[in-house]
Structures are given as C-alpha cells and as structure tokens.
Amino acid sequence: MSELVTLLVTSVLINNVVLNQFLGMCPFMGVSRKRSSAIGMGVAVMFVIVVAALVTYALYYLVLVPLNLQFMDLITFILVIASLVQLTEMFIKKTSPSLYKSLGVYLPLITTNCVVLNVCLVNISNSYNFAQMLVYSIGTPLGFALVLYIFSTIRERLDIANVPNPLKGNPIALIVAAIMAMAFSGFAGIV
Amino acid sequence: MPVQTIVGAILLFGGLVAVYIFLFLMNKKTPLPPGCENLKADCEGCKDLSCMNNPHHDKRKGGSVV
C-alpha cells in the first residue's frame, strides 16, 4: 500500500509530467490563460488518460504479447488514443451537452497531447501491475491538472501586473514556469 | 521474422486504422448539441499552424481573430 501512495505522490508532485519531464507543454502554455479553460482541459485530460491507459494496458497484455507483436506498441497506442478521443467526443455529444460545452473544444487537442502517450508507454516499460498502472494513470493527469490550474491563476494575475514590455505574454509565463519547476523540485525531499 | 507475425502486424494495424476511420466518420455525423456550434478554445500559446485551435484558421475563413 505504501508503494502505491509513494507512486501517487511521485507522479503528482515529484516527477510532475509538465515541470519535471517537460511533456504537454502545448496545452500548458496555450490553455492556461483562464482558470475555466485550465479546469476544462485538466478534467478532459484526466478522463482520456485513465481510459486510454486501461485500454492500452489490456490491449498490450491480451493481444500484443500473445501474438508476439510487442514492437507494434507505439503505433497501436497512438491509434487507440486517437480512436478513444473520437469515441469520447461522440459519447459526450450524445449524452451530456453541458459537459460537451465545457470540454468539447479541448478533446481534439488531447489527441496530440504527448502526456497521454507517455502514460501508456511508461505503464508498459516499467512493467506496472494493474494497481500500479491505475495509480500512475490517475496521478500523472492529476499533476498535470494541478500545475495547469496553478499556472492559470498566476497568469490571470500577470495580466493586470506591471510587467516590462519585452517580457509581456509568453516570456514572463515561461519565467513563471521555470520558478514553478524549481519550487516543485523541492517536493523531492518528501519520498 | 515469421510470416504469421508479419500478417498479424498488418491485420492489427489495418484493424486499428479501420476502427479510427469508422469512429472519425461517426463522430463527424453526430450532430452538435444546441449552443455548441461555435465553441472556441482560448488558445494563443504557440505558432503551430497545423493546430486547429490556432486563430490563423479563423482569419483564413474571414472571421475575426480573437
């Protein structure tokens, strides 16, 4: 049990997918101007990652390994993620218009979010068992959503702050991201 | 590499592509919920013109750039 808690804390805070591994930088910079957008993107990524991780994990051990097709993992996972995003979008369109209104615009963006592919590949390469895979697949997007939300609150404040002209916009946002990365590195002492 | 593995790989790849195309077409055919016709992301993060959220696409269609 303590191993799972350690894995959760590590994936959320210490090995944070954005600030430590520099993955998912596109939505991190692009969809962090408003808090509402950041929350929408965070929830959508969390949903897609958990579903994608479950499907790819099952597909790898039930289809690829028995057929000796492990070398096909990358292309299989990419196609599975792309298909899942289409399926998720269609499902949400049909069942929950209000949810689609808040998440729908972010769903196509997730297809190209490398965090999703990273989680699926790490689950396999680290030979996680089912419980570890589930914890890692929940922890990683949780860390992504947490950082995205914190960053969006800071950027909202930066919009009204007195920032020197050459640093306005993305430059000051990148400086903030660097400071956040340094701050998050302090969590390494927890485990 | 055994022939069975190569055939299996081709079948798997073809099957996954077929599933993706099917879901893509189904998704395109599914009508949007009312009020969701003009959803836009507040994204101005990068200059990637291949991204569908880049405001460049609105400019090209004659719409206003947010």
Short mmCIF file of C-alpha atoms in Angstrom, two decimals:
data_model
loop_
_atom_site.label_atom_id
_atom_site.label_comp_id
_atom_site.label_asym_id
_atom_site.label_seq_id
_atom_site.Cartn_x
_atom_site.Cartn_y
_atom_site.Cartn_z
CA MET A 1 0.00 0.00 0.00
CA SER A 2 2.79 2.43 0.88
CA GLU A 3 4.33 1.69 -2.50
CA LEU A 4 1.15 2.87 -4.22
CA VAL A 5 1.00 6.03 -2.10
CA THR A 6 4.64 6.74 -2.98
CA LEU A 7 3.87 6.21 -6.67
CA LEU A 8 0.91 8.59 -6.44
CA VAL A 9 2.89 11.33 -4.68
CA THR A 10 5.79 10.86 -7.09
CA SER A 11 3.62 11.06 -10.21
CA VAL A 12 1.66 14.09 -8.98
CA LEU A 13 4.38 16.23 -7.42
CA ILE A 14 7.94 14.96 -7.78
CA ASN A 15 8.05 13.57 -11.31
CA ASN A 16 5.45 16.05 -12.46
CA VAL A 17 4.79 15.47 -16.12
CA VAL A 18 4.99 19.15 -17.07
CA LEU A 19 7.54 20.68 -14.73
CA ASN A 20 9.90 17.71 -14.42
CA GLN A 21 9.51 15.82 -17.70
CA PHE A 22 8.58 18.81 -19.91
CA LEU A 23 5.71 16.97 -21.61
CA GLY A 24 2.38 18.54 -22.54
CA MET A 25 3.92 21.99 -22.96
CA CYS A 26 1.49 22.96 -25.76
CA PRO A 27 -1.69 22.89 -23.62
CA PHE A 28 0.35 24.13 -20.64
CA MET A 29 1.22 27.35 -22.46
CA GLY A 30 -1.83 27.57 -24.71
CA VAL A 31 -4.77 26.77 -22.44
CA SER A 32 -3.60 28.42 -19.24
CA ARG A 33 -4.75 31.98 -19.79
CA LYS A 34 -8.03 31.48 -17.95
CA ARG A 35 -8.87 29.38 -14.92
CA SER A 36 -12.03 27.98 -16.51
CA SER A 37 -10.09 26.79 -19.57
CA ALA A 38 -7.43 25.22 -17.37
CA ILE A 39 -10.02 23.32 -15.34
CA GLY A 40 -11.76 22.11 -18.53
CA MET A 41 -8.52 20.93 -20.08
CA GLY A 42 -7.38 19.28 -16.83
CA VAL A 43 -10.61 17.30 -16.45
CA ALA A 44 -10.64 16.26 -20.13
CA VAL A 45 -7.00 15.08 -19.99
CA MET A 46 -7.65 13.16 -16.79
CA PHE A 47 -10.62 11.37 -18.31
CA VAL A 48 -8.85 10.46 -21.56
CA ILE A 49 -5.64 9.32 -19.86
CA VAL A 50 -7.39 6.97 -17.44
CA VAL A 51 -9.49 5.39 -20.22
CA ALA A 52 -6.55 5.25 -22.66
CA ALA A 53 -4.27 3.66 -20.05
CA LEU A 54 -6.86 0.97 -19.23
CA VAL A 55 -7.47 0.14 -22.90
CA THR A 56 -3.80 0.14 -23.98
CA TYR A 57 -2.76 -1.92 -20.95
CA ALA A 58 -5.39 -4.53 -21.75
CA LEU A 59 -4.56 -4.47 -25.46
CA TYR A 60 -0.84 -4.92 -24.79
CA TYR A 61 -1.14 -7.90 -22.46
CA LEU A 62 -4.14 -9.57 -24.12
CA VAL A 63 -3.30 -9.03 -27.81
CA LEU A 64 0.25 -7.80 -28.47
CA VAL A 65 2.09 -10.13 -26.06
CA PRO A 66 0.26 -13.35 -27.04
CA LEU A 67 0.77 -12.57 -30.75
CA ASN A 68 4.40 -11.56 -30.14
CA LEU A 69 3.75 -8.10 -31.57
CA GLN A 70 5.31 -6.00 -28.79
CA PHE A 71 7.23 -3.95 -31.37
CA MET A 72 3.85 -2.56 -32.52
CA ASP A 73 3.16 -0.90 -29.16
CA LEU A 74 3.85 2.70 -30.22
CA ILE A 75 1.72 2.73 -33.38
CA THR A 76 -1.02 0.73 -31.63
CA PHE A 77 -1.19 3.14 -28.71
CA ILE A 78 -1.30 6.20 -30.99
CA LEU A 79 -4.21 4.76 -32.96
CA VAL A 80 -6.00 3.66 -29.79
CA ILE A 81 -5.66 7.14 -28.26
CA ALA A 82 -6.87 8.84 -31.45
CA SER A 83 -9.85 6.46 -31.67
CA LEU A 84 -10.66 6.90 -27.99
CA VAL A 85 -10.74 10.66 -28.31
CA GLN A 86 -13.21 10.35 -31.21
CA LEU A 87 -15.33 7.91 -29.22
CA THR A 88 -15.25 10.08 -26.10
CA GLU A 89 -16.23 13.17 -28.08
CA MET A 90 -19.11 11.35 -29.74
CA PHE A 91 -20.29 9.89 -26.43
CA ILE A 92 -20.24 13.25 -24.68
CA LYS A 93 -22.02 14.93 -27.63
CA LYS A 94 -24.86 12.42 -27.34
CA THR A 95 -25.17 12.08 -23.58
CA SER A 96 -24.19 15.36 -21.97
CA PRO A 97 -24.45 18.58 -23.96
CA SER A 98 -23.45 20.65 -20.93
CA LEU A 99 -20.27 18.63 -20.46
CA TYR A 100 -19.55 18.92 -24.18
CA LYS A 101 -19.93 22.67 -23.93
CA SER A 102 -17.21 22.85 -21.30
CA LEU A 103 -14.86 20.08 -22.51
CA GLY A 104 -15.67 19.55 -26.20
CA VAL A 105 -13.26 22.09 -27.59
CA TYR A 106 -10.32 20.52 -25.75
CA LEU A 107 -10.94 16.93 -26.76
CA PRO A 108 -9.29 17.10 -30.23
CA LEU A 109 -6.28 18.82 -28.62
CA ILE A 110 -5.78 15.79 -26.39
CA THR A 111 -5.09 13.53 -29.37
CA THR A 112 -1.78 15.31 -29.82
CA ASN A 113 -1.04 15.63 -26.10
CA CYS A 114 2.13 13.61 -25.55
CA VAL A 115 1.26 13.12 -21.85
CA VAL A 116 -1.36 10.55 -22.85
CA LEU A 117 1.08 8.52 -24.94
CA ASN A 118 3.76 8.86 -22.26
CA VAL A 119 1.50 7.38 -19.58
CA CYS A 120 0.54 4.43 -21.81
CA LEU A 121 4.18 3.71 -22.70
CA VAL A 122 5.51 4.11 -19.14
CA ASN A 123 2.88 1.68 -17.84
CA ILE A 124 4.33 -0.94 -20.16
CA SER A 125 8.04 -0.11 -19.98
CA ASN A 126 8.02 -0.05 -16.16
CA SER A 127 6.09 -3.36 -16.10
CA TYR A 128 3.50 -1.97 -13.69
CA ASN A 129 0.89 -4.36 -12.32
CA PHE A 130 -2.79 -3.37 -12.61
CA ALA A 131 -2.95 -1.40 -9.33
CA GLN A 132 0.30 0.45 -10.06
CA MET A 133 -0.90 1.23 -13.59
CA LEU A 134 -4.16 2.63 -12.25
CA VAL A 135 -2.44 4.79 -9.62
CA TYR A 136 0.13 6.12 -12.11
CA SER A 137 -2.58 6.79 -14.71
CA ILE A 138 -4.58 8.82 -12.18
CA GLY A 139 -1.60 10.56 -10.57
CA THR A 140 0.01 11.84 -13.75
CA PRO A 141 -3.02 13.73 -15.13
CA LEU A 142 -3.76 14.91 -11.60
CA GLY A 143 -0.30 16.50 -11.52
CA PHE A 144 -0.89 17.94 -15.00
CA ALA A 145 -4.24 19.45 -13.96
CA LEU A 146 -2.80 20.79 -10.70
CA VAL A 147 0.08 22.56 -12.41
CA LEU A 148 -2.18 23.86 -15.20
CA TYR A 149 -4.60 25.32 -12.63
CA ILE A 150 -1.87 26.95 -10.51
CA PHE A 151 -0.24 28.36 -13.65
CA SER A 152 -3.56 29.77 -14.91
CA THR A 153 -4.20 31.58 -11.62
CA ILE A 154 -0.73 33.14 -11.81
CA ARG A 155 -1.22 34.15 -15.46
CA GLU A 156 -4.55 35.80 -14.64
CA ARG A 157 -2.71 37.92 -12.09
CA LEU A 158 0.10 38.62 -14.55
CA ASP A 159 -2.41 40.13 -16.97
CA ILE A 160 -3.00 43.00 -14.55
CA ALA A 161 0.55 43.15 -13.19
CA ASN A 162 3.07 45.80 -14.18
CA VAL A 163 5.37 43.68 -16.35
CA PRO A 164 8.13 45.27 -18.51
CA ASN A 165 7.03 45.40 -22.15
CA PRO A 166 9.66 42.97 -23.55
CA LEU A 167 8.57 40.34 -21.02
CA LYS A 168 4.81 40.61 -21.52
CA GLY A 169 2.95 37.50 -22.65
CA ASN A 170 4.80 34.23 -23.14
CA PRO A 171 8.26 35.37 -21.88
CA ILE A 172 7.03 36.16 -18.36
CA ALA A 173 4.89 33.00 -18.45
CA LEU A 174 7.99 30.92 -19.19
CA ILE A 175 9.88 32.60 -16.33
CA VAL A 176 6.98 31.77 -14.02
CA ALA A 177 7.02 28.17 -15.27
CA ALA A 178 10.74 27.96 -14.51
CA ILE A 179 10.20 29.24 -10.96
CA MET A 180 7.34 26.78 -10.52
CA ALA A 181 9.60 23.94 -11.72
CA MET A 182 12.21 24.94 -9.13
CA ALA A 183 9.54 25.09 -6.44
CA PHE A 184 8.21 21.65 -7.38
CA SER A 185 11.72 20.19 -7.26
CA GLY A 186 11.56 20.84 -3.52
CA PHE A 187 8.98 18.06 -3.22
CA ALA A 188 11.77 15.57 -3.98
CA GLY A 189 12.53 15.51 -0.25
CA ILE A 190 9.11 14.02 0.58
CA VAL A 191 9.88 10.50 -0.63
CA MET B 1 10.63 -12.71 -38.65
CA PRO B 2 7.92 -15.42 -39.05
CA VAL B 3 5.23 -14.84 -41.67
CA GLN B 4 2.49 -15.17 -39.04
CA THR B 5 3.94 -12.23 -37.09
CA ILE B 6 4.08 -10.05 -40.20
CA VAL B 7 0.49 -10.97 -41.17
CA GLY B 8 -0.63 -10.37 -37.57
CA ALA B 9 1.04 -6.95 -37.54
CA ILE B 10 -0.58 -5.94 -40.84
CA LEU B 11 -4.01 -7.15 -39.70
CA LEU B 12 -3.69 -5.35 -36.35
CA PHE B 13 -2.58 -2.11 -37.99
CA GLY B 14 -5.33 -2.32 -40.63
CA GLY B 15 -7.93 -3.11 -37.99
CA LEU B 16 -6.92 -0.17 -35.82
CA VAL B 17 -6.90 2.23 -38.78
CA ALA B 18 -10.34 0.96 -39.81
CA VAL B 19 -11.66 1.47 -36.27
CA TYR B 20 -10.23 5.00 -36.23
CA ILE B 21 -11.77 5.91 -39.61
CA PHE B 22 -15.12 4.46 -38.56
CA LEU B 23 -15.16 6.40 -35.28
CA PHE B 24 -13.98 9.58 -37.01
CA LEU B 25 -16.82 9.39 -39.54
CA MET B 26 -19.37 8.54 -36.84
CA ASN B 27 -18.16 11.49 -34.78
CA LYS B 28 -18.44 13.80 -37.79
CA LYS B 29 -22.01 12.62 -38.41
CA THR B 30 -23.09 13.08 -34.78
CA PRO B 31 -24.92 16.41 -34.54
CA LEU B 32 -23.55 19.02 -32.17
CA PRO B 33 -25.65 19.80 -29.09
CA PRO B 34 -27.57 23.09 -29.34
CA GLY B 35 -25.43 26.08 -28.43
CA CYS B 36 -22.15 24.32 -29.18
CA GLU B 37 -21.84 25.29 -32.85
CA ASN B 38 -19.15 27.91 -32.36
CA LEU B 39 -17.08 26.64 -29.47
CA LYS B 40 -13.58 28.12 -29.34
CA ALA B 41 -10.56 27.46 -27.17
CA ASP B 42 -8.84 30.43 -25.58
CA CYS B 43 -5.56 29.29 -27.02
CA GLU B 44 -2.88 31.63 -28.28
CA GLY B 45 0.03 29.68 -26.95
CA CYS B 46 2.14 28.91 -29.99
CA LYS B 47 2.58 29.49 -33.72
CA ASP B 48 1.70 25.94 -34.75
CA LEU B 49 -0.50 26.46 -37.80
CA SER B 50 -1.40 22.76 -38.01
CA CYS B 51 -3.25 23.03 -34.69
CA MET B 52 -6.97 23.52 -35.24
CA ASN B 53 -7.17 25.98 -32.34
CA ASN B 54 -4.73 28.41 -33.92
CA PRO B 55 -6.53 31.72 -34.61
CA HIS B 56 -4.94 31.68 -38.10
CA HIS B 57 -7.72 29.36 -39.28
CA ASP B 58 -10.41 31.92 -38.33
CA LYS B 59 -8.50 34.62 -40.17
CA ARG B 60 -8.34 32.47 -43.30
CA LYS B 61 -12.10 31.83 -43.20
CA GLY B 62 -12.76 35.56 -42.97
CA GLY B 63 -13.74 35.51 -39.29
CA SER B 64 -12.31 37.75 -36.62
CA VAL B 65 -9.15 36.80 -34.75
CA VAL B 66 -9.75 36.60 -31.01
#
